[in-house]
Tab-separated table of C-alpha atoms in Angstrom:
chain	number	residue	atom	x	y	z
V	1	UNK	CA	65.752	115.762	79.132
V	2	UNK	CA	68.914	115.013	78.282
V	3	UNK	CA	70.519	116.159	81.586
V	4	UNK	CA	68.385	114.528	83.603
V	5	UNK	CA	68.933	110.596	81.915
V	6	UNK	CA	72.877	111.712	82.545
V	7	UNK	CA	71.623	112.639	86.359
V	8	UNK	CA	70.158	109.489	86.619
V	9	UNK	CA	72.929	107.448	84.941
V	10	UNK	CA	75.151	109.312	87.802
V	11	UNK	CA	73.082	108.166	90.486
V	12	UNK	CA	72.679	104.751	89.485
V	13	UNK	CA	76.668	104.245	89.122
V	14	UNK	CA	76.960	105.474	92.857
V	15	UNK	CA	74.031	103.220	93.709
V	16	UNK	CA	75.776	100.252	91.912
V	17	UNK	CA	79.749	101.226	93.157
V	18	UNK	CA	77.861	100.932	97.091
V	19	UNK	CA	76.626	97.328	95.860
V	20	UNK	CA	80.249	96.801	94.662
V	21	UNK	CA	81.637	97.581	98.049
V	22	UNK	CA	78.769	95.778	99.913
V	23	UNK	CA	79.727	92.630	98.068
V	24	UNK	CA	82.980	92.659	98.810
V	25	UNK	CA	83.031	93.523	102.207
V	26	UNK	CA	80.322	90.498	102.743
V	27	UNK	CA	77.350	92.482	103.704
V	28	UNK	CA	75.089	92.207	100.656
V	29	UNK	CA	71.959	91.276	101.235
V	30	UNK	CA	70.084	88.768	98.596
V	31	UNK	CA	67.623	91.966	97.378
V	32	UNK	CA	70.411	93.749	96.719
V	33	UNK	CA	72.595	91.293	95.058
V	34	UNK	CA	69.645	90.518	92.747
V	35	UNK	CA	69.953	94.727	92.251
V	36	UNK	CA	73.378	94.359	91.780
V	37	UNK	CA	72.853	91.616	89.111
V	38	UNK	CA	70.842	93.798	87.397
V	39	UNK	CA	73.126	96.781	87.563
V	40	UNK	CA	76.111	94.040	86.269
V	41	UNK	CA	73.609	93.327	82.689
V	42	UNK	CA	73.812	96.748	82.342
V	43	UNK	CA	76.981	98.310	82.865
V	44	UNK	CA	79.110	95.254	81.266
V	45	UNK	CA	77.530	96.881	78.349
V	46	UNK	CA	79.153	100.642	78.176
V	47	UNK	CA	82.523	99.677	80.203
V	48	UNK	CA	81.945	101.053	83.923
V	49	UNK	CA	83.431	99.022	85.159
V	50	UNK	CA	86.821	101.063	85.401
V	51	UNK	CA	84.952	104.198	85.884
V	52	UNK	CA	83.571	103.017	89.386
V	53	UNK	CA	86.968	102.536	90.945
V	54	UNK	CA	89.905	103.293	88.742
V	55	UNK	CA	92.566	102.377	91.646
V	56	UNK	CA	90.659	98.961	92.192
V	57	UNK	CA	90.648	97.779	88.968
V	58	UNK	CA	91.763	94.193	90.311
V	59	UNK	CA	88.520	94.272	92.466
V	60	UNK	CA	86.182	94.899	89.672
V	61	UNK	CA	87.704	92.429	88.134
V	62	UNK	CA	87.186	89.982	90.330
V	63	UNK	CA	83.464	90.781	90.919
V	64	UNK	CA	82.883	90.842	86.884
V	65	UNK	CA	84.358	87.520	86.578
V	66	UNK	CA	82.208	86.030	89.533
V	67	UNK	CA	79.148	87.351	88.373
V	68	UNK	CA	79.736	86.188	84.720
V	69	UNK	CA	79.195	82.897	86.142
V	70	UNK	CA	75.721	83.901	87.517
V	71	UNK	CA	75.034	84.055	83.382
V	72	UNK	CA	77.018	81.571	81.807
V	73	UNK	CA	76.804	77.383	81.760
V	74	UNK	CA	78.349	75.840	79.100
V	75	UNK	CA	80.109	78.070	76.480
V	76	UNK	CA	78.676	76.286	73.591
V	77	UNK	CA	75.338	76.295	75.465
V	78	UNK	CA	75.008	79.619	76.500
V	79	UNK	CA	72.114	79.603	79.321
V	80	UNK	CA	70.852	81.513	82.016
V	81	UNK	CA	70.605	79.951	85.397
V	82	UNK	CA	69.064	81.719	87.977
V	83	UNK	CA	71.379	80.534	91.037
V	84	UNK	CA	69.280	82.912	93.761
V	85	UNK	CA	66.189	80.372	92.996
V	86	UNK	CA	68.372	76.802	92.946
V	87	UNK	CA	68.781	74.783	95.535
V	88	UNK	CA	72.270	72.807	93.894
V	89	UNK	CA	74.349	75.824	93.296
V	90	UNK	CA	75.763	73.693	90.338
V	91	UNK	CA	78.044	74.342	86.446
V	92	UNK	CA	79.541	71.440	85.042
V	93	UNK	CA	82.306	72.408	82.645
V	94	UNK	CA	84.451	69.822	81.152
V	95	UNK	CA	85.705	68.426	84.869
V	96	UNK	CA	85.133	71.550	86.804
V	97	UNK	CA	82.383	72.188	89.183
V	98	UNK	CA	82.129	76.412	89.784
V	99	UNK	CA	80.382	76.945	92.693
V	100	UNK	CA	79.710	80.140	93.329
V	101	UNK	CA	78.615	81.188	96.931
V	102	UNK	CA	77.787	84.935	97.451
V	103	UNK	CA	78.063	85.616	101.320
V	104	UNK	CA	74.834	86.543	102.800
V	105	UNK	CA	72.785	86.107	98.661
V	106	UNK	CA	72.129	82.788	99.736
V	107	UNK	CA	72.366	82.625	103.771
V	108	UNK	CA	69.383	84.686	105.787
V	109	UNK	CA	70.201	86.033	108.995
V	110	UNK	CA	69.407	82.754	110.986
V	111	UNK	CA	72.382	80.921	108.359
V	112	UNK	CA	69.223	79.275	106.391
V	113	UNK	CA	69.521	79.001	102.456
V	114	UNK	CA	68.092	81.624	100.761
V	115	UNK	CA	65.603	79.104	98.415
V	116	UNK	CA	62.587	78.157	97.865
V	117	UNK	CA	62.625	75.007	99.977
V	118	UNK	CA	64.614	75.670	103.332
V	119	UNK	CA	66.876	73.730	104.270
V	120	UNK	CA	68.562	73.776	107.699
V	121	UNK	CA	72.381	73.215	108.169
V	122	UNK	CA	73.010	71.063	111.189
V	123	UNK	CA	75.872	72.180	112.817
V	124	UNK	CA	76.645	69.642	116.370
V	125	UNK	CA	80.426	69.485	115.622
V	126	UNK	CA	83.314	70.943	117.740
V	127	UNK	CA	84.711	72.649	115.231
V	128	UNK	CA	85.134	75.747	115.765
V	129	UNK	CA	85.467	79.050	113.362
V	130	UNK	CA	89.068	80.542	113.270
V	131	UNK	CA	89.557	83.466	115.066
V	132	UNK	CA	91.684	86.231	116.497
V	133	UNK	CA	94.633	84.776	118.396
V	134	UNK	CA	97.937	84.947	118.587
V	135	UNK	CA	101.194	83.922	120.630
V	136	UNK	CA	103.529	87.003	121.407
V	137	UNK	CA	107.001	85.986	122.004
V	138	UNK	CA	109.006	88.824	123.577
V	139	UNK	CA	113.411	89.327	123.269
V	140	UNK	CA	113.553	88.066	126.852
V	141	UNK	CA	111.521	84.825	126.154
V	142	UNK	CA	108.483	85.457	127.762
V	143	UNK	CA	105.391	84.470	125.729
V	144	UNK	CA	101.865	86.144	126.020
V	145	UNK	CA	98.778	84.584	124.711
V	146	UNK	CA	96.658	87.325	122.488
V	147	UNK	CA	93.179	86.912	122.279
V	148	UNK	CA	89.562	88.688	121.954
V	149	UNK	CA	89.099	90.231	125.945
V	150	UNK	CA	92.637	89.667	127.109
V	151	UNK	CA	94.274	93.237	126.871
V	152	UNK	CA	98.458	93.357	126.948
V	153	UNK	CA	100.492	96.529	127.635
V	154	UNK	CA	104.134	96.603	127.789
V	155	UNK	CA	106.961	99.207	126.677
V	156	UNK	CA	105.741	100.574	123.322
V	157	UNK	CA	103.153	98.031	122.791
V	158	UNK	CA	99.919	97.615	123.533
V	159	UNK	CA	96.981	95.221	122.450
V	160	UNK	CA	93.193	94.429	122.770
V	161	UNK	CA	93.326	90.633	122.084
V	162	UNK	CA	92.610	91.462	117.962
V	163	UNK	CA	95.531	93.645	117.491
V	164	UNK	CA	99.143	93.977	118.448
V	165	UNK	CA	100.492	98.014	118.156
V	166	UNK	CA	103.977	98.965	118.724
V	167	UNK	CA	105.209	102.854	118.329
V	168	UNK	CA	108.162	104.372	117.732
V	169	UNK	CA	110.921	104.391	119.582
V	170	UNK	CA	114.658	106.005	119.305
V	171	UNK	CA	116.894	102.873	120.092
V	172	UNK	CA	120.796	102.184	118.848
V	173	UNK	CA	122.212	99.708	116.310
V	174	UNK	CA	123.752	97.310	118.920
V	175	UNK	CA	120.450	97.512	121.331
V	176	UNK	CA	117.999	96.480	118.673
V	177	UNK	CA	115.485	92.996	119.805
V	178	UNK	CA	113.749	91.220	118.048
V	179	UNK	CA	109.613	89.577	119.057
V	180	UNK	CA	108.411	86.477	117.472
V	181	UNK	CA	104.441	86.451	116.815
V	182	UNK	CA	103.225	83.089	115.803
V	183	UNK	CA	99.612	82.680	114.606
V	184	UNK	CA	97.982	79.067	114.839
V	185	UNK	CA	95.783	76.864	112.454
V	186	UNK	CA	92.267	78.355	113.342
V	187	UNK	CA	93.782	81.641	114.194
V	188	UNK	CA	94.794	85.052	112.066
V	189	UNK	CA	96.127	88.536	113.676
V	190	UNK	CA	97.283	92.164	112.706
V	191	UNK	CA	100.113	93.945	113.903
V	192	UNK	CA	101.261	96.938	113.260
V	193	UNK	CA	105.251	97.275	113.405
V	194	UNK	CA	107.149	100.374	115.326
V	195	UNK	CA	107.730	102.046	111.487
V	196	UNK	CA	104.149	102.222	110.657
V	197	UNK	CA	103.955	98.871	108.199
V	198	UNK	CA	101.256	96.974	108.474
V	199	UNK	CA	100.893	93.115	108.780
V	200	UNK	CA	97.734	90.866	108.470
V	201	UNK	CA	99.276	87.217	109.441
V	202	UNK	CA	97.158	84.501	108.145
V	203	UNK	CA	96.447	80.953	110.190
V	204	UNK	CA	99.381	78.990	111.201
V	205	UNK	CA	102.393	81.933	110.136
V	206	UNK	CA	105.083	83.203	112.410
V	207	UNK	CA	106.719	86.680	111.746
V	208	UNK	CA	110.030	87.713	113.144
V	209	UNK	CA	110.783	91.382	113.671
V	210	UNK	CA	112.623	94.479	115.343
V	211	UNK	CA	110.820	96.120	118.332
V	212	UNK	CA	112.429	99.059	117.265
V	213	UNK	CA	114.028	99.777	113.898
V	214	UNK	CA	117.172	102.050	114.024
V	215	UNK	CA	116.848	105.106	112.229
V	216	UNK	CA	118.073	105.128	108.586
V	217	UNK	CA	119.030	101.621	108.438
V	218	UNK	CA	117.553	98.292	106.604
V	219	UNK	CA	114.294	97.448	108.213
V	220	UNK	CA	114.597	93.582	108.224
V	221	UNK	CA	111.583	91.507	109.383
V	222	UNK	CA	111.451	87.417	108.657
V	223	UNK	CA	108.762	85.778	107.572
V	224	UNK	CA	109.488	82.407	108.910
V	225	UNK	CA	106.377	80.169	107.875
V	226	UNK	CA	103.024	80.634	106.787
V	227	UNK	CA	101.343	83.648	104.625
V	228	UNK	CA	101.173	87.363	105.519
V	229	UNK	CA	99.803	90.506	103.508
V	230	UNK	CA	101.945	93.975	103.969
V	231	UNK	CA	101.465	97.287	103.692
V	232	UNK	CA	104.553	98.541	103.901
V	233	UNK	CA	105.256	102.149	105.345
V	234	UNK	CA	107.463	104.189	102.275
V	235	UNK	CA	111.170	104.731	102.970
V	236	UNK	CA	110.066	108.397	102.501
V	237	UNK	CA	109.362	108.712	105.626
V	238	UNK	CA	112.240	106.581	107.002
V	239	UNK	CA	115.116	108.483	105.862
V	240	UNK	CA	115.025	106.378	102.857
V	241	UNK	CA	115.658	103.334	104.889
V	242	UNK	CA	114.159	100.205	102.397
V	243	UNK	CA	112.050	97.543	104.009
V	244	UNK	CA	113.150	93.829	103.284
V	245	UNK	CA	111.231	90.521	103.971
V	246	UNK	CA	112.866	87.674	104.287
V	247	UNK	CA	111.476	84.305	103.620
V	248	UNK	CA	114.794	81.986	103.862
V	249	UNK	CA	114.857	80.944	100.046
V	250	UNK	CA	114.703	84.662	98.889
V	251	UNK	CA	114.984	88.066	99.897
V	252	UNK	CA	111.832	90.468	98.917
V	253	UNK	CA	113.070	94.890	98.778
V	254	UNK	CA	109.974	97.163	99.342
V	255	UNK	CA	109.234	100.574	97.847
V	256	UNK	CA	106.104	101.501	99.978
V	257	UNK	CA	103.741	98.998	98.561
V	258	UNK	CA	100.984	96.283	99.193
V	259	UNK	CA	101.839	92.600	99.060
V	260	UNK	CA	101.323	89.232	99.789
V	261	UNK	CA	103.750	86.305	100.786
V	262	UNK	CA	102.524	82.635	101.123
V	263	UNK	CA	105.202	80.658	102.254
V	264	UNK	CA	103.917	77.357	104.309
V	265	UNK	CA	106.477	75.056	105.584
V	266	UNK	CA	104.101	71.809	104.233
V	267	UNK	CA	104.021	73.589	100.888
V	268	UNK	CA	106.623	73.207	97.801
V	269	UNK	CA	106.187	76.349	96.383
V	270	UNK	CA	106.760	79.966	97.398
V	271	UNK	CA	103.957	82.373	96.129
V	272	UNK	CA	105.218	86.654	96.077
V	273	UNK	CA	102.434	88.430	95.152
V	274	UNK	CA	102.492	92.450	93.888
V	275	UNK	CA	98.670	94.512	94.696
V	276	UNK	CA	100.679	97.944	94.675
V	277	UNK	CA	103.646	99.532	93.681
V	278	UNK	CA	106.910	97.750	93.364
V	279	UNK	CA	109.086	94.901	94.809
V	280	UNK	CA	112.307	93.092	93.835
V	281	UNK	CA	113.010	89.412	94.932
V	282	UNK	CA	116.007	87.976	95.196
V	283	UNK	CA	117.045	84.891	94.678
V	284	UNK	CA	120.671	83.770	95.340
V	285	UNK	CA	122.258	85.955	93.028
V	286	UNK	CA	119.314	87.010	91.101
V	287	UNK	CA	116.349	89.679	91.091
V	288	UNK	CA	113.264	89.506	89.681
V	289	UNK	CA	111.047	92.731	89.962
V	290	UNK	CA	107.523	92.261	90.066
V	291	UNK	CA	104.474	94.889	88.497
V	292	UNK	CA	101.214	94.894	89.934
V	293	UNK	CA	99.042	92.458	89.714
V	294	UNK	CA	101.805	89.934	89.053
V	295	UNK	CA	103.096	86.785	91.175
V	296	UNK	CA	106.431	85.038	91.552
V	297	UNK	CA	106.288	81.660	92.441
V	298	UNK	CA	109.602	80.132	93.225
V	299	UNK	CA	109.832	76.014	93.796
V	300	UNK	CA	111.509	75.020	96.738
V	301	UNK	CA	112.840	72.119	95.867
V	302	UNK	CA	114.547	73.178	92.513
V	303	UNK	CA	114.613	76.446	93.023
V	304	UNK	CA	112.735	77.155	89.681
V	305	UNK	CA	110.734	80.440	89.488
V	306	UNK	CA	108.215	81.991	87.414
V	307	UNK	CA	106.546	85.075	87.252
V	308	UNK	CA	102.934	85.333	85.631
V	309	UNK	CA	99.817	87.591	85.705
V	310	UNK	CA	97.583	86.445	88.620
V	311	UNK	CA	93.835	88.034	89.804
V	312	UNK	CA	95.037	90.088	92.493
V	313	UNK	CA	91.763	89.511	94.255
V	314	UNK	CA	91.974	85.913	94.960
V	315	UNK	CA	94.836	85.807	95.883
V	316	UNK	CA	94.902	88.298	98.946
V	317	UNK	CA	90.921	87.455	99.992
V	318	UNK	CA	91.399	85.898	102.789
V	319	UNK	CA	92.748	88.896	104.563
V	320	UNK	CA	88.956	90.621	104.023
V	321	UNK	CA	87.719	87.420	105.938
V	322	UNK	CA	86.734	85.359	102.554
V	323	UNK	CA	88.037	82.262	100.933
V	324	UNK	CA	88.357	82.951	97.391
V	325	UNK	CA	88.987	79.875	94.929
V	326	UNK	CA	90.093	80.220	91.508
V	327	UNK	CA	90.104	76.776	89.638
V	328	UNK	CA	91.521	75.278	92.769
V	329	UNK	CA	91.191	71.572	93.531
V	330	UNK	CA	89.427	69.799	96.471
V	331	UNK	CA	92.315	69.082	98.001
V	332	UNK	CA	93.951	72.705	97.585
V	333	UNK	CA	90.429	74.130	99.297
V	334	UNK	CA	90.679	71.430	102.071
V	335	UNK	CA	93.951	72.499	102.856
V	336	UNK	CA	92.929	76.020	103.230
V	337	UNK	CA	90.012	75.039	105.270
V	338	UNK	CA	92.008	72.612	107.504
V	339	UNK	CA	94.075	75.417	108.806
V	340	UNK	CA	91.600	78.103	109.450
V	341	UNK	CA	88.939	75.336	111.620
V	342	UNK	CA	92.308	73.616	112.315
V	343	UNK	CA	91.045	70.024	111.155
V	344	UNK	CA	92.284	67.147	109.941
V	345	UNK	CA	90.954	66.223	106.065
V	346	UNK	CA	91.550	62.615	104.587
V	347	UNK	CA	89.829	61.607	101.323
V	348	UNK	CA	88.372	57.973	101.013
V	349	UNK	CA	88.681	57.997	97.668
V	350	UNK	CA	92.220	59.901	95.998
V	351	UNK	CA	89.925	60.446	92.937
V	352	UNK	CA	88.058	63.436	94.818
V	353	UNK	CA	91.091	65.154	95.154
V	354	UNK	CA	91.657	66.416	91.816
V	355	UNK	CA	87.815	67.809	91.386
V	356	UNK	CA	88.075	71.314	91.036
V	357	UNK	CA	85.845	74.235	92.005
V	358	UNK	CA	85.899	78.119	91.440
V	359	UNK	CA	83.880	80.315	94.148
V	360	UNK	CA	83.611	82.697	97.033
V	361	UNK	CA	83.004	81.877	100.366
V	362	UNK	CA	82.902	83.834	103.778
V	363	UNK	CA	85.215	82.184	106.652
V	364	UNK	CA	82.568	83.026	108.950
V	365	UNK	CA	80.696	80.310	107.919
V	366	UNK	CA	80.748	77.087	110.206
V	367	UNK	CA	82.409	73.905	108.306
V	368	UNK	CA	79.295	72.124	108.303
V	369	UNK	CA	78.237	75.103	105.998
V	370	UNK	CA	80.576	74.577	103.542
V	371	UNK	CA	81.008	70.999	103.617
V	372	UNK	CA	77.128	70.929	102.730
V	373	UNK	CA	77.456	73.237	99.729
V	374	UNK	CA	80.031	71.004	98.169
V	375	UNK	CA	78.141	67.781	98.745
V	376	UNK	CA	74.993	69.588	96.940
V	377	UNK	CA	77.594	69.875	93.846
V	378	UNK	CA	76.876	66.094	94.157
V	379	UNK	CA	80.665	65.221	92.859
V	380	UNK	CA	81.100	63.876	96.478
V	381	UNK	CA	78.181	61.620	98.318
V	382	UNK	CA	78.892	62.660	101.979
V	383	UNK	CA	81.407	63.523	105.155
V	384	UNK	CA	81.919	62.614	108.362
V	385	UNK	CA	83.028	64.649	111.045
V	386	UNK	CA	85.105	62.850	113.868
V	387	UNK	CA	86.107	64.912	116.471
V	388	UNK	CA	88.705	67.112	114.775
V	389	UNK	CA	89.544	64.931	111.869
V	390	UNK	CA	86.781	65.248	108.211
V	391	UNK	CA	86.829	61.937	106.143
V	392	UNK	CA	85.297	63.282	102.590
V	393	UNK	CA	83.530	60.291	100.653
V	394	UNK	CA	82.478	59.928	97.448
């Protein structure tokens, strides 16, 4: 008897870690996140939550914290609120609003809220979802539009229209060139450089680098504006060449790691942060090195930096198509939003700025989708949509 409850303890973990993955990836259906709810009661009791994916710790994390709120109001109030039945999706705490939107939990196939009374988002705007696009800018000047159906093959590179792939070449010190790719609001792209690294650029983000790296030397790429996630291929297998990003304020060293840089040219601050392995930044004549699971954050304007714990998860979402909020204020998530539908956002009232809201949301989602969920928080009355341009109200 006893084997068989540790059998079915086994099974159930596996069942739950699929949920896990499901969840993250955006493709949980609202049965299954009800399972996975379930699963959550239980296993936040014994600790699993670091046996189901030691080397995605951060992840678990993330989803643990998320669901917590599916449990908790007010922490001297403790009370269950059944979000997969409510229509308003909202926790008032102190001045925060949480609003917690789980993908698909609460959309149906046809984009309908998953409640008891329907309710149909109209969507008659020309606002469109962000996409795959990008502008290739080759060493001779020439630029190529990337796209979805527009294919591009040139010397070591080729592309479908979602990717950009170089390959390696043999090429001298004094021959090297350079390519410009330059992503725009309402646009993201992946390219993967002639060493192997890997590059996800987010919406409005330029990248500077080599076509070809020379053997055994520096491999020097610029991020120029904007926000890009690396995985970086390990000097290992480079001769021990080390791979440096530069930003313009500071310089970042890679060991064969994961990171993320967000550094946008209408933003003050510069945000470095560590998923895996290890990076040193430096900063005029100084070097911070950073653990996982840790940011830098270094102020333009004074140059002040600081380096602090950070959820890992949040912070590098967007490149697994989500927008992932973490006590962020209205006009923090509106600036996020305005570059990935490329839109305009102007409050009517300055107050509304500072509300702040904690959730998950899928980028697939039209605006009108997400605009609506907010309004039901009923911190702001309505929105207007004009042309390419959203005036929030309160």
């Amino acid at each position: 008897m006893g084997n068989q409850n540790s059998m079915d303890t086994n099974y159930n973990k596996q069942d739950f870690q699929k949920l896990v993955e499901k969840y993250l990836d955006g493709r949980i259906s609202l049965p299954e996140m009800k399972l996975l709810i379930n699963y959550t009661e239980s296993y936040q009791q014994d600790n699993a939550w670091e046996e189901l994916d030691p080397d995605n710790g951060y992840r678990n994390r993330m989803l643990e914290n998320i669901l917590a709120g599916i449990k908790k109001d007010e922490p001297k109030k403790p009370k269950v609120i059944n979000l997969l039945k409510s229509n308003i999706f909202k926790y008032a705490v102190a001045a925060a609003v949480l609003l917690f939107v789980f993908f698909n939990a609460f959309y149906d196939e046809h984009g309908i809220p998953a409640s008891k009374i329907p309710e149909k988002v109209v969507v008659n705007s020309t606002i469109k979802i962000g996409s795959d696009k990008a502008t290739l800018t080759t060493e001779s000047g020439e630029t190529i539009v990337l796209e979805k159906g527009k294919s591009y093959t040139a010397k070591n590179i080729v592309s479908n229209g979602e990717e950009l792939v170089y390959t390696k070449t043999d090429v001298a010190k004094k021959t090297i060139a350079y390519n410009y790719l330059t992503v725009p609001r309402g646009g993201e792209f992946f390219v993967k450089l002639a060493d192997g690294t890997q590059v996800w650029l987010n919406s409005e983000s330029k990248l500077k680098y080599p076509v070809s790296f020379v053997e055994g030397e520096t491999r020097k790429v610029e991020l120029v504006y904007g926000e890009a996630y690396f995985t970086v291929s390990p000097s290992t297998a480079h001769k021990g060449a080390k791979f440096q990003v530069l930003t313009g304020l500071q310089d970042i060293e890679v060991i064969g790691t994961q990171f993320n840089v967000k550094a946008y040219r209408d933003e003050d601050v510069i945000y470095t942060t560590l998923v895996e392995g290890k990076v040193a930044v430096a900063i005029a004549d100084q070097k911070e090195m950073l653990k996982p699971n840790q940011q830098l954050t270094l102020n333009k304007l004074n140059k002040k930096r600081t380096v602090s714990e950070v959820d890992v998860y949040s912070e590098t979402a967007w490149k697994k198509g989500l927008f992932a909020f973490k006590s962020k204020n209205l006009k923090e998530i509106m600036q996020v939003l305005s570059r990935w539908y490329d839109v305009d956002v102007e409050f009517e009232d300055k107050s509304l700025e500072n509300i702040e809201f904690k959730g998950v949301l899928n980028k697939k989602q039209n605006i009108e989708e997400i605009l609506t969920l907010i309004k039901k928080t009923k911190f702001i009355n309505a929105y207007e949509i004009k042309k390419d341009r959203i005036i929030i109200k309160k």
